[in-house]
CSV table of C-alpha atoms in Angstrom, one decimal:
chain,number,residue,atom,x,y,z
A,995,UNK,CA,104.1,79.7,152.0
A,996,UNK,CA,100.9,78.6,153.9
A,997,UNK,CA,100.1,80.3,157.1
A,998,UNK,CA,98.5,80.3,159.9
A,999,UNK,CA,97.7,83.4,162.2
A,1000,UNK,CA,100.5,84.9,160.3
A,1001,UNK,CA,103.0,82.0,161.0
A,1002,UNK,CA,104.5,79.7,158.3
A,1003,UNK,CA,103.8,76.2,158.5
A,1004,UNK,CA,104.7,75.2,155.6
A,1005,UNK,CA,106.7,76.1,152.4
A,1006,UNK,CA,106.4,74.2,148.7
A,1007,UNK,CA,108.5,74.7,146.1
A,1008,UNK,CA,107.4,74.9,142.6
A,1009,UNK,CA,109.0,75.1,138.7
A,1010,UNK,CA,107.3,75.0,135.4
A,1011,UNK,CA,108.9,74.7,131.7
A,1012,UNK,CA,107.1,76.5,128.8
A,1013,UNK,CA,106.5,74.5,125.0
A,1014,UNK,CA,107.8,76.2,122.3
A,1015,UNK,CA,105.2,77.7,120.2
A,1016,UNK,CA,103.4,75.1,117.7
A,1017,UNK,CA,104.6,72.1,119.7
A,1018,UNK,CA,101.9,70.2,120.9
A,1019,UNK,CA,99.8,73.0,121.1
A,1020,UNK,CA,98.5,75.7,119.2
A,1021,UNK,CA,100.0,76.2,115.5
A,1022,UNK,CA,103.2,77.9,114.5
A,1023,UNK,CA,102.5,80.5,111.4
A,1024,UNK,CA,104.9,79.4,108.5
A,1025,UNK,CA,103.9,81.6,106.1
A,1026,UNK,CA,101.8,84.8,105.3
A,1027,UNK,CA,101.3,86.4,102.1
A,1028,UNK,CA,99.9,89.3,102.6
A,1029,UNK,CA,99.1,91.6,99.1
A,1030,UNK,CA,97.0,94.1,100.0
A,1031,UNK,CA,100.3,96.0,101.7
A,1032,UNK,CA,104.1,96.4,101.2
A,1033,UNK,CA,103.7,95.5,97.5
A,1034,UNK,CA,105.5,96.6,94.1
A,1035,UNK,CA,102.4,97.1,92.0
A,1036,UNK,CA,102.5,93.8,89.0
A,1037,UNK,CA,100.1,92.8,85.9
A,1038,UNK,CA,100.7,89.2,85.3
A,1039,UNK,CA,100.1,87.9,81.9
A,1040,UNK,CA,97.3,85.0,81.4
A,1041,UNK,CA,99.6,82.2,80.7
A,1042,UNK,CA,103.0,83.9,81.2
A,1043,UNK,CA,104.2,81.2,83.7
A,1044,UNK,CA,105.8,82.3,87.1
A,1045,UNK,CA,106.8,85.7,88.1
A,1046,UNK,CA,108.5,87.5,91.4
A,1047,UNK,CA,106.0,89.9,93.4
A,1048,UNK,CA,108.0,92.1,95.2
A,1049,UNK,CA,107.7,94.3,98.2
A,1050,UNK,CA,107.4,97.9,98.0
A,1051,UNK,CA,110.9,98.4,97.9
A,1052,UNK,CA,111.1,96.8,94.4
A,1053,UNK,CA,113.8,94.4,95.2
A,1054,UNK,CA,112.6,92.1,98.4
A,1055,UNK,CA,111.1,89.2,97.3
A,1056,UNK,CA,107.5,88.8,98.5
A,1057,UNK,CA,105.7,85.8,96.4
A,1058,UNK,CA,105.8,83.8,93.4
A,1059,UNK,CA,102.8,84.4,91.6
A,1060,UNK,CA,101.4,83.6,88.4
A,1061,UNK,CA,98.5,83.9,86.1
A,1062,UNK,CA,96.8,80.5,84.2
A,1063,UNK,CA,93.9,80.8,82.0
A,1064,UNK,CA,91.9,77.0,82.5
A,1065,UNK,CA,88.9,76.9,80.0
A,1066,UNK,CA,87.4,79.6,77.1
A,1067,UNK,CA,89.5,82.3,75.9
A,1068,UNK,CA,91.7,84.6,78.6
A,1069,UNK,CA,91.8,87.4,75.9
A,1070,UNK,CA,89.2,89.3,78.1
A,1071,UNK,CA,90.5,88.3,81.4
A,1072,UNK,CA,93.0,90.2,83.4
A,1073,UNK,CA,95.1,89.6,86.6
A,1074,UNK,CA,97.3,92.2,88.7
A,1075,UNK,CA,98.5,92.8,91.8
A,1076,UNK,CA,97.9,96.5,93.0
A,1077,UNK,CA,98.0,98.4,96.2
A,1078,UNK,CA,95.1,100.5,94.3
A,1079,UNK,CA,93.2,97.2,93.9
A,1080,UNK,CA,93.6,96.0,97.6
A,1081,UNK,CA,95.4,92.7,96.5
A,1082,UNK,CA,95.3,90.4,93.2
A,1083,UNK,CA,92.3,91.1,91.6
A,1084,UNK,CA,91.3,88.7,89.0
A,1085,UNK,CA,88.4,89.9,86.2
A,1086,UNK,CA,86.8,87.7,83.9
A,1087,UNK,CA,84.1,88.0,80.7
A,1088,UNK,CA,82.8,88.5,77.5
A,1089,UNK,CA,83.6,85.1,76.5
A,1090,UNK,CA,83.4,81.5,78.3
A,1091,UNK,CA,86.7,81.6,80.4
A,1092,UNK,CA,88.0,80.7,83.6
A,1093,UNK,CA,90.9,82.5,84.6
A,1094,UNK,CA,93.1,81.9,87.5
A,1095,UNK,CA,95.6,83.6,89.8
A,1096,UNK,CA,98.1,81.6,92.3
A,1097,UNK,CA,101.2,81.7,94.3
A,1098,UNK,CA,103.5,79.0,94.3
A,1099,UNK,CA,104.6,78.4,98.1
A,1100,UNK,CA,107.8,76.1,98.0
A,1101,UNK,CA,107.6,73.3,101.0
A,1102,UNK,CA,111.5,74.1,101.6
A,1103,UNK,CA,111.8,77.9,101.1
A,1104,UNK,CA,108.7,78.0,104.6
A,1105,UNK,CA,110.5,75.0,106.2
A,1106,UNK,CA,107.7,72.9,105.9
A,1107,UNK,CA,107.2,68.8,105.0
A,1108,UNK,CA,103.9,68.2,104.0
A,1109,UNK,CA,104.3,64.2,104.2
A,1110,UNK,CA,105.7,64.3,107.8
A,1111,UNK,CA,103.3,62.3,109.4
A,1112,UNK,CA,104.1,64.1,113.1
A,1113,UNK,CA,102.8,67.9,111.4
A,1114,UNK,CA,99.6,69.0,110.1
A,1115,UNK,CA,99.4,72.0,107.9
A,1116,UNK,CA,95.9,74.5,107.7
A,1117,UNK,CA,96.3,76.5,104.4
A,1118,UNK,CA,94.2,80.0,104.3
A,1119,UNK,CA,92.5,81.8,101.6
A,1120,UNK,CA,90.9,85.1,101.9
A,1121,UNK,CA,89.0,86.2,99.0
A,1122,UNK,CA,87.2,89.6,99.0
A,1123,UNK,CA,84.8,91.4,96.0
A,1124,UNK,CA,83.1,88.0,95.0
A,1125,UNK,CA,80.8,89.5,92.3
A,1126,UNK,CA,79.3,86.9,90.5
A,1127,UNK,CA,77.5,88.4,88.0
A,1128,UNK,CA,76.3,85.6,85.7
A,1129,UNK,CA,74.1,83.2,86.6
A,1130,UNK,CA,76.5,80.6,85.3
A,1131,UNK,CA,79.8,82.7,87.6
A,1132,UNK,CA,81.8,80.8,89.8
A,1133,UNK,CA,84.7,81.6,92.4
A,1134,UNK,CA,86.8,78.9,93.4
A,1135,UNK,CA,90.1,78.9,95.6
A,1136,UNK,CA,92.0,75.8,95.4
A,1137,UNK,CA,95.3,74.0,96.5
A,1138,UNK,CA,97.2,72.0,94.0
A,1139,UNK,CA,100.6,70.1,92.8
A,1140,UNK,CA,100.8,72.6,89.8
A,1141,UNK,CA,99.6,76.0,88.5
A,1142,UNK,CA,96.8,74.3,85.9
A,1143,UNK,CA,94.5,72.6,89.2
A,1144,UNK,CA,92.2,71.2,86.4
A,1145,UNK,CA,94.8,68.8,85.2
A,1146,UNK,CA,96.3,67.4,88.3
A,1147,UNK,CA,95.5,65.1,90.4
A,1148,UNK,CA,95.1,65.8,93.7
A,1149,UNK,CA,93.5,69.1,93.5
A,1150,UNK,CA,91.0,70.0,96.0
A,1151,UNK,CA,89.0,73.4,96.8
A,1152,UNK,CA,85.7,75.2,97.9
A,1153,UNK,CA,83.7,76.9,95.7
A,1154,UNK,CA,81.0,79.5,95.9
A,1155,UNK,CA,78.3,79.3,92.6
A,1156,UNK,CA,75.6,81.2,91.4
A,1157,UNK,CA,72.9,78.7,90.8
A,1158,UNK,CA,70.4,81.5,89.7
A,1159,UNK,CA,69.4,85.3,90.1
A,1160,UNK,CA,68.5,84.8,93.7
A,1161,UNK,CA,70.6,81.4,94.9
A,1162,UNK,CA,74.1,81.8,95.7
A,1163,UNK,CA,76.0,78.5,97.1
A,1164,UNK,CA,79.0,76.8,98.9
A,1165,UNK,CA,80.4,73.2,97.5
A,1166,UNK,CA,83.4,71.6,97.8
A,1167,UNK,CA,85.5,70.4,94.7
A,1168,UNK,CA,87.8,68.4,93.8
A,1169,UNK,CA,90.0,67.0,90.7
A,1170,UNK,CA,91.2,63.7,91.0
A,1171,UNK,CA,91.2,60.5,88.8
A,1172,UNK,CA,91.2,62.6,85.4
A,1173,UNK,CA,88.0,64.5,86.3
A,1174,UNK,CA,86.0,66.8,88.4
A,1175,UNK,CA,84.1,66.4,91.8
A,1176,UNK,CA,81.8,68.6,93.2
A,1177,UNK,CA,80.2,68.0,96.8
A,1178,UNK,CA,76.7,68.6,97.5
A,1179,UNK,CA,75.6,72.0,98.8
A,1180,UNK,CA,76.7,73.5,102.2
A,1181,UNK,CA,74.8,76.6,102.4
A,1182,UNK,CA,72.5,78.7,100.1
A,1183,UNK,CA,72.2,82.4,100.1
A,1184,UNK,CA,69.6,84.9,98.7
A,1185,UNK,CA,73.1,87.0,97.5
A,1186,UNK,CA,76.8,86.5,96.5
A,1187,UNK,CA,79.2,86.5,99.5
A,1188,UNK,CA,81.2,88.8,99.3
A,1189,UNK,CA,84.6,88.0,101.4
A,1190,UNK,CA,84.9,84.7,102.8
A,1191,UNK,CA,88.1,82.0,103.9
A,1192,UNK,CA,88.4,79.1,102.5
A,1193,UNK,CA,90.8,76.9,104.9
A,1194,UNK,CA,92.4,73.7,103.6
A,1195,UNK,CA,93.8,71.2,106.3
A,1196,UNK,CA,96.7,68.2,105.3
A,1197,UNK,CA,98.0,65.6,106.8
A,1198,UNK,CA,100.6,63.3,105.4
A,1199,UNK,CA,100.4,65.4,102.7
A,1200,UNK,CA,96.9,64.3,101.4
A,1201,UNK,CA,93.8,67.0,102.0
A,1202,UNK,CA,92.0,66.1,105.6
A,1203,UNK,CA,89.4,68.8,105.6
A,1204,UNK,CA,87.5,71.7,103.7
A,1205,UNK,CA,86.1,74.6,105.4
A,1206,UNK,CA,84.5,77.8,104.4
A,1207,UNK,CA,84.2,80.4,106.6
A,1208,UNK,CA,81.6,83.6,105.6
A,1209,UNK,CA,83.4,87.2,106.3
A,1210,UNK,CA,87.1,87.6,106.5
A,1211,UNK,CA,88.4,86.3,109.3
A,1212,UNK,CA,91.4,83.5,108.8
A,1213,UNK,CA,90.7,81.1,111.8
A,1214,UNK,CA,93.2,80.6,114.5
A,1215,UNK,CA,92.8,76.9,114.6
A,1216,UNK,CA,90.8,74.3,113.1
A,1217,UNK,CA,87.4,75.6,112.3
A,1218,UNK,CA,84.5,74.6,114.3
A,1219,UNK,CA,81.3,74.2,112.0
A,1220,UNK,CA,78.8,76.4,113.0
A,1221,UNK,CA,76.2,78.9,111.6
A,1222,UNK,CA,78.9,80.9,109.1
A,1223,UNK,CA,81.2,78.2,109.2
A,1224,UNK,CA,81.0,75.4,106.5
A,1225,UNK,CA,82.9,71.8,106.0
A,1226,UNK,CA,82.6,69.9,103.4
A,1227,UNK,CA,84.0,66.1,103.6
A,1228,UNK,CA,83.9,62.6,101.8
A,1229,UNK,CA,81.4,61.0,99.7
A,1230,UNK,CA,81.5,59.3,96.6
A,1231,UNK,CA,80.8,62.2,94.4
A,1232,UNK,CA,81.9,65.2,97.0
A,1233,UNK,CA,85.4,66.1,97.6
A,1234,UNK,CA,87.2,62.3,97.5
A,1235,UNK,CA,89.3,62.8,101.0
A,1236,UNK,CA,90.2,59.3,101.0
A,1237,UNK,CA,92.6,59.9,97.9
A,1238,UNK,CA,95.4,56.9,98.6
A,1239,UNK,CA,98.0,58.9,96.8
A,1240,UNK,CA,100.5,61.8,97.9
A,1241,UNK,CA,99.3,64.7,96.7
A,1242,UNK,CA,101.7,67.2,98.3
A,1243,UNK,CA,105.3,67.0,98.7
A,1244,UNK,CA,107.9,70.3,97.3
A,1245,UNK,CA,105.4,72.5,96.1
A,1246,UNK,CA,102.0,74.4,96.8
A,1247,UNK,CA,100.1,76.1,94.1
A,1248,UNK,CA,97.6,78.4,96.2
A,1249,UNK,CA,94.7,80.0,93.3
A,1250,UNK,CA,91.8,81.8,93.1
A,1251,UNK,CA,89.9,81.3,90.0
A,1252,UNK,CA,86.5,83.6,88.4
A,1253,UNK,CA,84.6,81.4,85.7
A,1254,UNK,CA,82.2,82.9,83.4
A,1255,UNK,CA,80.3,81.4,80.8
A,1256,UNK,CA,78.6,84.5,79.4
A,1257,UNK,CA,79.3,88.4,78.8
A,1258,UNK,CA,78.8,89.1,82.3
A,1259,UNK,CA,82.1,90.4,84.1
A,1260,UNK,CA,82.9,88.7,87.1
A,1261,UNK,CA,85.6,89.8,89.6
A,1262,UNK,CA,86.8,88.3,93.1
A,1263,UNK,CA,90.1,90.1,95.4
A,1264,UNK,CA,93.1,87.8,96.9
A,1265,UNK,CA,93.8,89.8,99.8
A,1266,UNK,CA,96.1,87.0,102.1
A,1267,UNK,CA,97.0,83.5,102.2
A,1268,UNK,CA,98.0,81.9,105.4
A,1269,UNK,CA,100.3,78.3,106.2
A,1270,UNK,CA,100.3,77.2,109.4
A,1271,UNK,CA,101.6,74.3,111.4
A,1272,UNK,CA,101.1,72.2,113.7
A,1273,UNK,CA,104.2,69.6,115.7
A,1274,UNK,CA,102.2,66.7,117.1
């Protein structure tokens, strides 16, 4: 009502609808793997294929997960799942190894179509207790068509690399065409990292964007590059966005991998991985 001197003088009428979460707007959550809680404690075996991580309960379903050894000898490597550990906890040394733990997110079982050209997907990875300990160490978190990212096509991730005693950096990666990519370097650090997020975005199921975020924060929409906030895009030797093939259709394989080329022991935490959407 609108009044003056107390007296209506006129009266408008008004109604409003509400969008459904995720449409149009702001991004629906489609999947969250949390394993630092509600988990049945699990060592995985290097190379043992795909296994159920349950919830504490012992019989809910929480994840498929899986360990993969990609270079050098797993036979001092070691993956597990542990409430005790805080998450998966991948360790790797004493020989020249890479060692890798994922979880395989099927497209169907989170309702999702990664080639529907009207959705974009944002894929999170939070990584705690980066120690690279070598000055040769690597952590990489990827997204690929299959468990072994280092032979499929279409595999894309961020990287954090110890360069030397003092120089710790951010690159993108990528393999693609039989071979790997690496980007040049985003940031430089006098020290390792510690936690940080590595968020993946896709559309029409082919990688749009790489982003890695310093700390442990999984962003709530598209990250905004800024002072602890990284992206890493095209170029002919950085990670190829402009691949003209699908890369993602039924399956996702999430993974965290530690390299090592020496005796040194290096360790990184997969505390949560994130899907969400977006209806345009």
């Amino acid at each position: 009502d609108a009044t003056i001197g107390g007296v209506v003088v006129a009266t408008a009428l008004h109604d409003y609808s509400r969008a459904a979460a995720g449409a149009g707007g702001g991004p629906t959550r489609i999947a969250d793997i949390d394993s630092t809680s509600d988990i049945t404690d699990l060592t995985l075996t290097v190379g043992g294929g795909d296994t159920t991580l349950y919830e504490a309960d012992g019989t809910t379903p929480k994840a498929t997960v899986g360990a993969w050894n990609r270079a050098g000898s797993p036979s001092t490597s070691t993956a597990a799942i542990t409430a005790a550990g805080g998450g998966g906890v991948v360790t790797n040394g004493g020989t020249v190894s890479a060692t890798d733990l994922y979880a395989r997110i099927s497209a169907a079982g989170i309702g999702a179509d990664f080639s529907d050209p009207s959705r974009v997907y944002m894929v999170s990875v939070l990584v705690s207790q980066q120690a690279l300990t070598g000055t040769d160490a690597t952590v990489g978190m990827w997204i690929s068509p299959s468990q072994n990212f280092g032979a499929s096509n279409g595999s894309f991730g961020g990287q954090q690399y110890r360069a030397s005693g003092s120089s710790f950096r951010f690159r993108g990666i990528r393999y693609l065409a039989g071979g790997f990519g690496v980007g040049g370097d985003l940031a430089t650090n006098a020290s390792a990292e510690a936690t940080t997020v590595c968020t993946l975005v896709l559309y029409r199921g082919r990688l749009a964007d790489i982003y890695i975020t310093e700390g442990g924060i999984i962003p709530a929409t598209f990250p905004v590059p800024g002072a602890s906030v990284f992206r890493s895009t095209g170029g002919a030797d950085a990670v190829a966005i402009d691949a003209t093939m699908p890369l993602y259709s039924s399956d996702l394989y999430v993974t965290v991998e530690v390299f090592t080329g020496s005796s040194n022991v290096s360790t990184a935490r997969i505390e949560r991985i994130t899907v969400d959407e977006w209806d345009l």
